[in-house]
mmCIF file of C-alpha atoms and ligand atoms in Angstrom:
data_model
loop_
_atom_site.group_PDB
_atom_site.id
_atom_site.type_symbol
_atom_site.label_atom_id
_atom_site.label_comp_id
_atom_site.label_asym_id
_atom_site.label_seq_id
_atom_site.Cartn_x
_atom_site.Cartn_y
_atom_site.Cartn_z
ATOM 1 C CA MET P 1 0.081 -0.071 0.095
ATOM 2 C CA THR P 2 1.796 3.368 -0.495
ATOM 3 C CA LYS P 3 1.585 5.681 1.672
ATOM 4 C CA THR P 4 1.552 9.560 1.400
ATOM 5 C CA LYS P 5 3.136 11.415 3.859
ATOM 6 C CA GLN P 6 -0.824 13.566 5.247
ATOM 7 C CA ASN P 7 -4.036 12.647 4.367
ATOM 8 C CA ILE P 8 -5.547 16.424 4.265
ATOM 9 C CA MET P 9 -8.146 16.588 1.933
ATOM 10 C CA LEU P 10 -9.065 20.629 -0.044
ATOM 11 C CA THR P 11 -11.570 19.160 -1.964
ATOM 12 C CA PRO P 12 -15.300 20.119 -2.792
ATOM 13 C CA GLY P 13 -16.552 16.399 -1.785
ATOM 14 C CA PRO P 14 -16.290 14.232 0.390
ATOM 15 C CA THR P 15 -14.757 17.361 3.213
ATOM 16 C CA PRO P 16 -12.313 16.190 6.007
ATOM 17 C CA LEU P 17 -14.152 14.678 9.306
ATOM 18 C CA PRO P 18 -13.971 16.014 12.721
ATOM 19 C CA PRO P 19 -13.091 13.218 14.795
ATOM 20 C CA GLU P 20 -16.594 12.681 16.607
ATOM 21 C CA VAL P 21 -18.204 11.611 13.214
ATOM 22 C CA LEU P 22 -15.564 9.579 12.346
ATOM 23 C CA ALA P 23 -15.264 7.666 15.733
ATOM 24 C CA ALA P 24 -19.291 6.797 14.943
ATOM 25 C CA LEU P 25 -18.659 5.476 12.223
ATOM 26 C CA SER P 26 -16.463 3.153 13.837
ATOM 27 C CA ARG P 27 -19.715 2.317 16.712
ATOM 28 C CA PRO P 28 -21.075 -1.657 16.264
ATOM 29 C CA ILE P 29 -23.300 -1.469 13.452
ATOM 30 C CA LEU P 30 -27.795 -1.040 14.929
ATOM 31 C CA HIS P 31 -29.834 -3.170 14.126
ATOM 32 C CA HIS P 32 -32.279 -0.275 11.293
ATOM 33 C CA ARG P 33 -35.609 -1.431 12.750
ATOM 34 C CA THR P 34 -34.956 -0.533 16.360
ATOM 35 C CA GLU P 35 -36.317 2.044 18.931
ATOM 36 C CA ALA P 36 -31.665 2.499 19.018
ATOM 37 C CA PHE P 37 -32.036 3.248 15.603
ATOM 38 C CA GLY P 38 -35.560 5.249 15.410
ATOM 39 C CA GLU P 39 -34.273 7.505 18.053
ATOM 40 C CA MET P 40 -30.620 8.813 15.786
ATOM 41 C CA PHE P 41 -32.601 8.804 12.749
ATOM 42 C CA GLN P 42 -35.174 10.991 14.178
ATOM 43 C CA PHE P 43 -32.265 13.263 15.393
ATOM 44 C CA VAL P 44 -31.661 13.253 12.141
ATOM 45 C CA LEU P 45 -34.653 14.586 10.452
ATOM 46 C CA ASP P 46 -35.675 17.155 13.062
ATOM 47 C CA ALA P 47 -32.076 18.142 13.227
ATOM 48 C CA MET P 48 -31.986 18.461 8.999
ATOM 49 C CA GLN P 49 -34.945 20.383 9.482
ATOM 50 C CA ARG P 50 -34.064 23.235 11.394
ATOM 51 C CA ALA P 51 -30.485 22.715 9.271
ATOM 52 C CA TYR P 52 -32.599 23.370 5.829
ATOM 53 C CA MET P 53 -34.696 26.119 8.582
ATOM 54 C CA THR P 54 -38.183 24.828 7.890
ATOM 55 C CA LYS P 55 -40.572 23.517 8.963
ATOM 56 C CA ASN P 56 -41.396 21.171 5.839
ATOM 57 C CA ARG P 57 -41.049 17.431 5.853
ATOM 58 C CA VAL P 58 -37.519 15.834 5.173
ATOM 59 C CA LEU P 59 -36.895 12.461 3.368
ATOM 60 C CA MET P 60 -34.162 10.350 3.575
ATOM 61 C CA ALA P 61 -32.683 7.674 1.067
ATOM 62 C CA SER P 62 -28.631 6.760 1.124
ATOM 63 C CA ALA P 63 -27.583 7.728 -2.128
ATOM 64 C CA SER P 64 -25.107 10.274 -3.249
ATOM 65 C CA GLY P 65 -26.287 13.709 -4.341
ATOM 66 C CA THR P 66 -27.543 13.264 -7.655
ATOM 67 C CA GLY P 67 -29.824 10.308 -6.626
ATOM 68 C CA ALA P 68 -31.663 13.291 -4.164
ATOM 69 C CA MET P 69 -31.116 14.542 -7.914
ATOM 70 C CA GLU P 70 -32.961 11.939 -9.905
ATOM 71 C CA SER P 71 -35.680 11.925 -6.907
ATOM 72 C CA ALA P 72 -36.611 15.199 -6.989
ATOM 73 C CA VAL P 73 -36.693 14.357 -10.874
ATOM 74 C CA VAL P 74 -39.049 11.566 -10.332
ATOM 75 C CA ASN P 75 -40.867 12.926 -7.664
ATOM 76 C CA LEU P 76 -42.836 15.525 -9.163
ATOM 77 C CA LEU P 77 -42.747 14.875 -13.434
ATOM 78 C CA SER P 78 -44.965 13.284 -15.587
ATOM 79 C CA PRO P 79 -44.435 12.240 -18.699
ATOM 80 C CA GLY P 80 -44.694 15.471 -21.101
ATOM 81 C CA ASP P 81 -44.306 18.007 -17.596
ATOM 82 C CA GLU P 82 -42.696 21.131 -19.028
ATOM 83 C CA ALA P 83 -40.048 21.418 -16.766
ATOM 84 C CA LEU P 84 -36.925 24.611 -16.685
ATOM 85 C CA VAL P 85 -33.792 24.457 -15.537
ATOM 86 C CA TYR P 86 -31.207 27.444 -15.142
ATOM 87 C CA SER P 87 -27.841 25.957 -15.381
ATOM 88 C CA THR P 88 -24.712 27.712 -13.587
ATOM 89 C CA GLY P 89 -22.055 25.393 -14.146
ATOM 90 C CA ALA P 90 -21.756 21.410 -14.239
ATOM 91 C CA PHE P 91 -24.378 20.373 -11.133
ATOM 92 C CA GLY P 92 -26.912 22.729 -13.201
ATOM 93 C CA ASP P 93 -26.258 20.411 -16.623
ATOM 94 C CA ARG P 94 -26.573 17.606 -14.909
ATOM 95 C CA PHE P 95 -30.433 18.085 -13.632
ATOM 96 C CA ALA P 96 -31.172 18.672 -17.607
ATOM 97 C CA ALA P 97 -29.283 16.078 -18.094
ATOM 98 C CA ILE P 98 -31.596 13.593 -15.748
ATOM 99 C CA LEU P 99 -34.714 15.089 -16.965
ATOM 100 C CA LYS P 100 -33.822 13.778 -20.186
ATOM 101 C CA ALA P 101 -33.496 10.218 -19.127
ATOM 102 C CA TYR P 102 -36.481 10.145 -18.203
ATOM 103 C CA GLY P 103 -37.555 11.567 -21.821
ATOM 104 C CA LEU P 104 -38.780 14.753 -21.119
ATOM 105 C CA SER P 105 -37.281 17.985 -23.398
ATOM 106 C CA PRO P 106 -37.134 20.824 -20.292
ATOM 107 C CA VAL P 107 -36.121 24.526 -21.648
ATOM 108 C CA VAL P 108 -32.222 25.437 -20.535
ATOM 109 C CA ILE P 109 -30.897 29.141 -19.679
ATOM 110 C CA SER P 110 -27.632 28.650 -19.055
ATOM 111 C CA GLU P 111 -25.486 32.002 -18.243
ATOM 112 C CA GLU P 112 -21.385 31.599 -18.875
ATOM 113 C CA TRP P 113 -19.524 30.038 -17.280
ATOM 114 C CA GLY P 114 -18.907 31.475 -13.122
ATOM 115 C CA HIS P 115 -22.262 34.639 -13.278
ATOM 116 C CA ALA P 116 -24.534 33.715 -11.439
ATOM 117 C CA ALA P 117 -27.991 33.429 -12.892
ATOM 118 C CA LYS P 118 -30.098 36.426 -13.222
ATOM 119 C CA ALA P 119 -33.358 37.156 -12.022
ATOM 120 C CA GLU P 120 -35.775 39.446 -15.208
ATOM 121 C CA LYS P 121 -33.794 35.727 -17.676
ATOM 122 C CA ILE P 122 -36.672 33.369 -15.072
ATOM 123 C CA SER P 123 -38.802 35.558 -15.307
ATOM 124 C CA ASP P 124 -38.510 35.790 -19.298
ATOM 125 C CA ALA P 125 -38.592 31.918 -19.444
ATOM 126 C CA LEU P 126 -41.148 31.895 -17.864
ATOM 127 C CA LYS P 127 -43.080 34.454 -19.686
ATOM 128 C CA ARG P 128 -42.593 31.774 -22.645
ATOM 129 C CA HIS P 129 -43.540 29.193 -21.299
ATOM 130 C CA PRO P 130 -46.801 28.766 -18.805
ATOM 131 C CA LYS P 131 -46.881 25.645 -18.383
ATOM 132 C CA THR P 132 -43.910 25.463 -16.525
ATOM 133 C CA LYS P 133 -44.374 22.849 -13.927
ATOM 134 C CA VAL P 134 -41.234 22.950 -12.357
ATOM 135 C CA VAL P 135 -38.329 25.086 -11.885
ATOM 136 C CA PHE P 136 -34.946 23.647 -10.744
ATOM 137 C CA LEU P 137 -31.862 25.522 -9.118
ATOM 138 C CA GLN P 138 -28.328 24.844 -8.157
ATOM 139 C CA HIS P 139 -27.834 27.422 -4.465
ATOM 140 C CA THR P 140 -23.781 26.629 -5.249
ATOM 141 C CA ASP P 141 -22.257 25.274 -8.326
ATOM 142 C CA THR P 142 -19.046 23.693 -6.961
ATOM 143 C CA SER P 143 -17.855 23.558 -10.677
ATOM 144 C CA THR P 144 -17.512 27.157 -10.538
ATOM 145 C CA GLY P 145 -17.454 27.657 -7.756
ATOM 146 C CA VAL P 146 -20.336 30.107 -8.435
ATOM 147 C CA LEU P 147 -23.736 31.802 -5.674
ATOM 148 C CA ASN P 148 -26.461 32.420 -6.910
ATOM 149 C CA ASP P 149 -28.417 33.810 -5.474
ATOM 150 C CA ILE P 150 -31.918 31.951 -4.187
ATOM 151 C CA LYS P 151 -33.887 34.536 -2.255
ATOM 152 C CA ASP P 152 -34.215 36.821 -5.547
ATOM 153 C CA LEU P 153 -34.435 33.723 -7.549
ATOM 154 C CA ALA P 154 -37.744 32.402 -5.976
ATOM 155 C CA ALA P 155 -39.152 36.058 -5.883
ATOM 156 C CA ALA P 156 -38.854 35.859 -9.671
ATOM 157 C CA VAL P 157 -40.414 32.318 -10.713
ATOM 158 C CA HIS P 158 -42.963 32.805 -7.789
ATOM 159 C CA ALA P 159 -44.070 36.166 -9.395
ATOM 160 C CA ASN P 160 -44.342 35.288 -12.838
ATOM 161 C CA SER P 161 -45.925 31.545 -12.547
ATOM 162 C CA GLN P 162 -47.211 28.554 -10.291
ATOM 163 C CA ALA P 163 -44.088 26.876 -10.757
ATOM 164 C CA VAL P 164 -43.002 24.156 -8.271
ATOM 165 C CA ILE P 165 -38.791 25.324 -6.938
ATOM 166 C CA VAL P 166 -36.254 22.635 -6.778
ATOM 167 C CA VAL P 167 -32.619 24.032 -5.369
ATOM 168 C CA ASP P 168 -29.668 21.641 -5.126
ATOM 169 C CA ALA P 169 -27.941 22.661 -1.915
ATOM 170 C CA VAL P 170 -25.736 20.025 -1.861
ATOM 171 C CA SER P 171 -22.676 21.371 -1.342
ATOM 172 C CA SER P 172 -24.061 24.314 0.461
ATOM 173 C CA LEU P 173 -25.688 23.450 3.197
ATOM 174 C CA ALA P 174 -25.257 24.928 6.680
ATOM 175 C CA ALA P 175 -22.087 26.009 5.053
ATOM 176 C CA GLU P 176 -23.369 28.911 3.589
ATOM 177 C CA GLU P 177 -26.573 31.166 4.002
ATOM 178 C CA PHE P 178 -30.386 29.365 3.263
ATOM 179 C CA ARG P 179 -33.077 29.580 4.005
ATOM 180 C CA MET P 180 -35.817 27.456 2.839
ATOM 181 C CA ASP P 181 -39.130 28.779 4.436
ATOM 182 C CA GLU P 182 -38.842 32.467 4.000
ATOM 183 C CA TRP P 183 -36.736 32.093 0.449
ATOM 184 C CA GLY P 184 -40.279 30.371 -0.615
ATOM 185 C CA VAL P 185 -37.966 27.448 -1.656
ATOM 186 C CA ASP P 186 -40.341 24.141 -2.400
ATOM 187 C CA VAL P 187 -37.454 21.331 -2.386
ATOM 188 C CA THR P 188 -34.381 21.476 -1.120
ATOM 189 C CA LEU P 189 -31.378 19.167 -2.233
ATOM 190 C CA THR P 190 -28.478 17.892 -0.092
ATOM 191 C CA ALA P 191 -26.194 15.580 0.821
ATOM 192 C CA SER P 192 -24.051 14.318 4.189
ATOM 193 C CA GLN P 193 -20.715 14.475 2.485
ATOM 194 C CA LYS P 194 -20.150 18.622 2.612
ATOM 195 C CA GLY P 195 -20.597 21.457 4.480
ATOM 196 C CA LEU P 196 -22.407 18.559 6.486
ATOM 197 C CA MET P 197 -19.612 16.735 7.634
ATOM 198 C CA ASN P 198 -20.148 13.732 7.511
ATOM 199 C CA ALA P 199 -19.195 10.648 4.867
ATOM 200 C CA PRO P 200 -19.873 10.581 1.261
ATOM 201 C CA GLY P 201 -23.344 8.577 1.369
ATOM 202 C CA LEU P 202 -26.901 10.194 2.473
ATOM 203 C CA ALA P 203 -28.829 11.725 0.603
ATOM 204 C CA PHE P 204 -31.911 14.210 1.771
ATOM 205 C CA ALA P 205 -35.131 16.683 0.296
ATOM 206 C CA ALA P 206 -37.372 18.531 1.992
ATOM 207 C CA ILE P 207 -40.064 18.578 0.755
ATOM 208 C CA SER P 208 -43.698 21.810 1.329
ATOM 209 C CA GLU P 209 -47.220 20.657 0.939
ATOM 210 C CA ARG P 210 -46.818 22.916 -2.377
ATOM 211 C CA ALA P 211 -44.716 20.321 -3.794
ATOM 212 C CA TRP P 212 -46.644 17.262 -2.554
ATOM 213 C CA THR P 213 -49.439 17.861 -4.117
ATOM 214 C CA LEU P 214 -46.737 17.299 -7.183
ATOM 215 C CA VAL P 215 -45.961 13.713 -5.720
ATOM 216 C CA GLN P 216 -49.222 12.552 -5.612
ATOM 217 C CA SER P 217 -50.119 13.128 -9.225
ATOM 218 C CA ALA P 218 -46.305 13.222 -11.035
ATOM 219 C CA ARG P 219 -46.620 9.853 -12.794
ATOM 220 C CA LEU P 220 -42.788 9.013 -14.251
ATOM 221 C CA PRO P 221 -40.636 5.703 -13.307
ATOM 222 C CA LYS P 222 -40.031 5.016 -10.024
ATOM 223 C CA PHE P 223 -39.092 3.096 -7.050
ATOM 224 C CA TYR P 224 -36.323 3.624 -5.351
ATOM 225 C CA PHE P 225 -36.961 7.080 -4.708
ATOM 226 C CA ASP P 226 -40.397 7.143 -4.310
ATOM 227 C CA TRP P 227 -40.395 8.880 -1.687
ATOM 228 C CA LYS P 228 -43.805 8.213 -0.577
ATOM 229 C CA THR P 229 -42.588 4.863 0.265
ATOM 230 C CA TYR P 230 -40.730 7.326 2.255
ATOM 231 C CA ASP P 231 -42.952 9.117 3.415
ATOM 232 C CA ARG P 232 -44.729 6.331 4.774
ATOM 233 C CA SER P 233 -42.150 5.196 6.821
ATOM 234 C CA LEU P 234 -41.550 8.329 8.961
ATOM 235 C CA LYS P 235 -44.331 7.013 10.849
ATOM 236 C CA ALA P 236 -42.539 3.843 12.695
ATOM 237 C CA ARG P 237 -38.362 6.089 12.523
ATOM 238 C CA GLU P 238 -37.751 4.251 10.092
ATOM 239 C CA THR P 239 -36.650 3.569 6.022
ATOM 240 C CA PRO P 240 -38.268 1.915 3.623
ATOM 241 C CA TYR P 241 -35.244 0.358 3.158
ATOM 242 C CA THR P 242 -31.821 -0.983 4.463
ATOM 243 C CA PRO P 243 -30.023 2.487 5.372
ATOM 244 C CA ALA P 244 -26.262 3.763 5.341
ATOM 245 C CA VAL P 245 -26.761 2.644 9.511
ATOM 246 C CA ALA P 246 -23.084 4.241 10.142
ATOM 247 C CA MET P 247 -23.300 6.685 8.236
ATOM 248 C CA VAL P 248 -26.671 7.677 10.472
ATOM 249 C CA ALA P 249 -24.451 7.484 13.361
ATOM 250 C CA ALA P 250 -22.088 9.674 12.170
ATOM 251 C CA GLN P 251 -24.424 11.927 10.611
ATOM 252 C CA ALA P 252 -25.959 12.726 14.396
ATOM 253 C CA GLU P 253 -22.598 13.463 16.288
ATOM 254 C CA ALA P 254 -22.030 16.326 12.982
ATOM 255 C CA LEU P 255 -25.568 17.526 12.930
ATOM 256 C CA LYS P 256 -24.715 18.108 17.523
ATOM 257 C CA LEU P 257 -21.725 19.721 16.267
ATOM 258 C CA ILE P 258 -23.199 22.296 13.447
ATOM 259 C CA GLU P 259 -25.736 22.607 16.849
ATOM 260 C CA LYS P 260 -22.587 23.629 19.114
ATOM 261 C CA ILE P 261 -21.622 26.311 16.787
ATOM 262 C CA GLY P 262 -24.944 27.234 15.082
ATOM 263 C CA LEU P 263 -25.425 28.155 11.575
ATOM 264 C CA GLU P 264 -24.509 31.538 11.385
ATOM 265 C CA GLY P 265 -21.552 30.678 13.006
ATOM 266 C CA MET P 266 -21.324 27.470 10.632
ATOM 267 C CA TRP P 267 -21.748 30.486 7.243
ATOM 268 C CA LYS P 268 -19.230 33.037 8.722
ATOM 269 C CA ARG P 269 -16.706 29.912 9.544
ATOM 270 C CA THR P 270 -17.031 29.723 5.738
ATOM 271 C CA ALA P 271 -17.287 33.529 4.269
ATOM 272 C CA GLU P 272 -13.764 33.815 6.764
ATOM 273 C CA LEU P 273 -12.262 30.917 4.659
ATOM 274 C CA ALA P 274 -13.473 31.762 1.777
ATOM 275 C CA ASP P 275 -11.845 35.495 2.602
ATOM 276 C CA TYR P 276 -8.763 34.545 3.960
ATOM 277 C CA THR P 277 -8.196 31.942 -0.025
ATOM 278 C CA ARG P 278 -8.787 35.141 -2.112
ATOM 279 C CA THR P 279 -7.065 37.195 -0.259
ATOM 280 C CA TRP P 280 -4.236 34.931 -0.950
ATOM 281 C CA ALA P 281 -4.956 34.437 -4.485
ATOM 282 C CA ARG P 282 -5.130 38.042 -4.964
ATOM 283 C CA LYS P 283 -1.146 38.810 -3.223
ATOM 284 C CA ASN P 284 -0.132 35.489 -5.302
ATOM 285 C CA GLY P 285 -1.043 37.530 -8.741
ATOM 286 C CA LEU P 286 -3.725 34.381 -9.075
ATOM 287 C CA ALA P 287 -7.651 35.370 -10.371
ATOM 288 C CA ILE P 288 -10.746 34.557 -9.283
ATOM 289 C CA PHE P 289 -12.965 32.698 -10.945
ATOM 290 C CA ALA P 290 -15.727 32.775 -10.646
ATOM 291 C CA LYS P 291 -17.643 36.565 -10.686
ATOM 292 C CA ASP P 292 -20.005 36.069 -8.508
ATOM 293 C CA PRO P 293 -18.155 33.313 -5.971
ATOM 294 C CA ALA P 294 -19.354 31.133 -3.523
ATOM 295 C CA HIS P 295 -18.140 31.424 0.375
ATOM 296 C CA ILE P 296 -18.236 27.363 -0.157
ATOM 297 C CA LEU P 297 -15.795 27.038 -2.501
ATOM 298 C CA THR P 298 -13.228 28.846 -4.837
ATOM 299 C CA GLY P 299 -12.087 28.581 -7.824
ATOM 300 C CA VAL P 300 -8.815 29.774 -8.759
ATOM 301 C CA ARG P 301 -7.310 31.002 -12.181
ATOM 302 C CA LEU P 302 -4.146 29.341 -12.956
ATOM 303 C CA PRO P 303 -1.458 30.933 -15.162
ATOM 304 C CA GLU P 304 -0.823 30.679 -18.651
ATOM 305 C CA GLY P 305 1.458 27.393 -19.643
ATOM 306 C CA VAL P 306 0.162 25.984 -16.390
ATOM 307 C CA ASP P 307 -0.816 22.205 -16.810
ATOM 308 C CA GLY P 308 -2.973 22.324 -13.283
ATOM 309 C CA SER P 309 -3.459 18.719 -13.273
ATOM 310 C CA ALA P 310 -0.744 17.918 -13.532
ATOM 311 C CA MET P 311 1.183 19.822 -11.153
ATOM 312 C CA LEU P 312 -2.899 18.532 -8.873
ATOM 313 C CA ALA P 313 -1.241 14.812 -9.263
ATOM 314 C CA GLU P 314 2.119 16.003 -8.145
ATOM 315 C CA ILE P 315 1.160 17.148 -4.722
ATOM 316 C CA LEU P 316 -1.470 14.366 -3.308
ATOM 317 C CA ARG P 317 1.931 12.166 -4.336
ATOM 318 C CA GLU P 318 3.795 14.325 -2.717
ATOM 319 C CA GLU P 319 2.138 15.948 -0.602
ATOM 320 C CA GLY P 320 -0.896 13.735 0.801
ATOM 321 C CA ILE P 321 -2.801 17.101 0.028
ATOM 322 C CA SER P 322 -6.336 16.704 -2.594
ATOM 323 C CA ILE P 323 -6.749 19.680 -4.299
ATOM 324 C CA ALA P 324 -9.433 19.593 -6.896
ATOM 325 C CA ASP P 325 -9.044 20.628 -10.806
ATOM 326 C CA GLY P 326 -11.003 21.936 -12.610
ATOM 327 C CA GLN P 327 -13.764 20.360 -14.330
ATOM 328 C CA LEU P 328 -14.743 19.509 -18.102
ATOM 329 C CA SER P 329 -13.678 22.951 -20.423
ATOM 330 C CA LEU P 330 -12.214 23.938 -16.927
ATOM 331 C CA LYS P 331 -9.421 21.045 -16.638
ATOM 332 C CA GLY P 332 -5.987 22.505 -15.737
ATOM 333 C CA LYS P 333 -7.317 26.197 -16.286
ATOM 334 C CA ILE P 334 -8.486 26.771 -12.665
ATOM 335 C CA VAL P 335 -7.878 24.539 -9.741
ATOM 336 C CA ARG P 336 -10.787 24.236 -6.940
ATOM 337 C CA ILE P 337 -10.309 24.569 -3.737
ATOM 338 C CA ALA P 338 -12.697 24.447 -0.429
ATOM 339 C CA HIS P 339 -13.660 25.406 2.575
ATOM 340 C CA MET P 340 -16.541 23.962 3.560
ATOM 341 C CA GLY P 341 -17.462 21.483 6.287
ATOM 342 C CA TYR P 342 -14.065 20.587 8.705
ATOM 343 C CA ILE P 343 -11.699 22.004 6.691
ATOM 344 C CA SER P 344 -9.312 24.740 8.146
ATOM 345 C CA ARG P 345 -7.093 27.435 7.800
ATOM 346 C CA ALA P 346 -4.653 25.052 8.778
ATOM 347 C CA ASP P 347 -5.253 22.474 5.860
ATOM 348 C CA LEU P 348 -5.889 25.843 3.608
ATOM 349 C CA ASP P 349 -1.829 27.032 4.883
ATOM 350 C CA ALA P 350 -0.452 23.257 3.357
ATOM 351 C CA GLY P 351 -2.485 23.692 0.514
ATOM 352 C CA PHE P 352 -1.370 27.252 -0.629
ATOM 353 C CA VAL P 353 2.449 26.120 0.546
ATOM 354 C CA ALA P 354 2.512 23.243 -1.932
ATOM 355 C CA LEU P 355 0.825 25.467 -4.955
ATOM 356 C CA GLU P 356 3.177 28.251 -3.657
ATOM 357 C CA LYS P 357 6.398 26.287 -3.887
ATOM 358 C CA ARG P 358 4.749 24.091 -7.734
ATOM 359 C CA LEU P 359 4.550 27.395 -9.353
ATOM 360 C CA ALA P 360 7.253 28.939 -8.243
ATOM 361 C CA GLU P 361 9.123 25.885 -9.834
ATOM 362 C CA VAL P 362 6.849 26.877 -13.229
ATOM 363 C CA GLN P 363 8.125 30.750 -13.372
ATOM 364 C CA ALA P 364 11.778 30.468 -13.134
ATOM 365 C CA ALA P 365 11.732 26.899 -15.771
HETATM 366 N N1 PMP J 401 -24.568 19.357 -6.464
HETATM 367 C C1 PMP J 401 -23.336 20.002 -6.647
HETATM 368 C C2 PMP J 401 -24.265 21.319 -6.297
HETATM 369 C C3 PMP J 401 -22.718 19.348 -6.219
HETATM 370 O O1 PMP J 401 -21.546 19.889 -5.901
HETATM 371 C C4 PMP J 401 -22.480 17.487 -5.999
HETATM 372 C C5 PMP J 401 -21.399 17.272 -6.191
HETATM 373 N N2 PMP J 401 -20.202 18.016 -6.658
HETATM 374 C C6 PMP J 401 -23.510 17.179 -6.720
HETATM 375 C C7 PMP J 401 -25.283 17.631 -7.286
HETATM 376 C C8 PMP J 401 -23.650 15.993 -6.829
HETATM 377 O O2 PMP J 401 -23.078 15.067 -5.872
HETATM 378 P P1 PMP J 401 -23.147 13.242 -5.605
HETATM 379 O O3 PMP J 401 -21.881 13.312 -6.607
HETATM 380 O O4 PMP J 401 -22.274 13.226 -4.417
HETATM 381 O O5 PMP J 401 -24.151 12.524 -6.906
#
């Protein structure tokens, strides 16, 4: 087995885990149809409601964030329905791909990568497509580090239609300000491995009553992700199928830590680390990729001629520090430095030193 010098993760999921969460992952496994599991599961659902800032029901499935995205598509829509996707990066495009995989033809509007979605564009699109049933948005698109103003976008949807609003908050929940009920969001999706400070493997959806009326009539095919089945199991404090029990235990510990710091404390922590990272980038003459940057992640442009992919591979191999490469057209051109969850200033410092060393070598060559 090859051994790295250290294991520092500056990646936007999975993220490093607090010791309490790691310890929970190694506790003896509970059977999932027991009082003890039910109590722990109920705590997770209640704490997730608080993290979402909602009074709506929260469902959990053992899946990654993409599973949560797919579950929203199949539970809200029927064949032939109109849906609108506003894409500001790779994960917005994923919503469109899922809709197409189920035979729908979504209207897709998009922004140049790095730019946030605009309320006027949503209003225009909804006027052109008045039968739109569901609008799909992303809070933070992790491919570019862009932040969308969900409060503003949701207001534009409500002002122009009856459409249900689905928000992908996979990389932002508990890390970046998000107020589901206050902002008028109907469905918010997230996953365990980012701001929620857990290992990957749990997917969550918070669902408003307005959205639930669509769930009752949605006819796209589904089985594992049928929300009605999960909802029926809630009374018994269970999931319909065997859940990732160890991860539920770990999620409970992570949510306790989040509640100790407080949601606003978590948002502030992310914002401070983002500020720290942007200051470092500017000091080193590196431009921030996103014009409307999120706090959860900073995409930093590399100087012309630097092969970012090779540089990051070397940093991981030689120093055990994981930093994310750009995705798709940005591969090798930007590095994505995350500051969500348990990532610390010391972790960032280690990453900065490693990057500075490689950039100095390139410049000297
Ligand atoms: N949406 C966003 C904004 C994400 O950052 C991610 C993961 N990077 C996903 C969706 C997909 O989640 P997963 O990889 O857990 O399926």
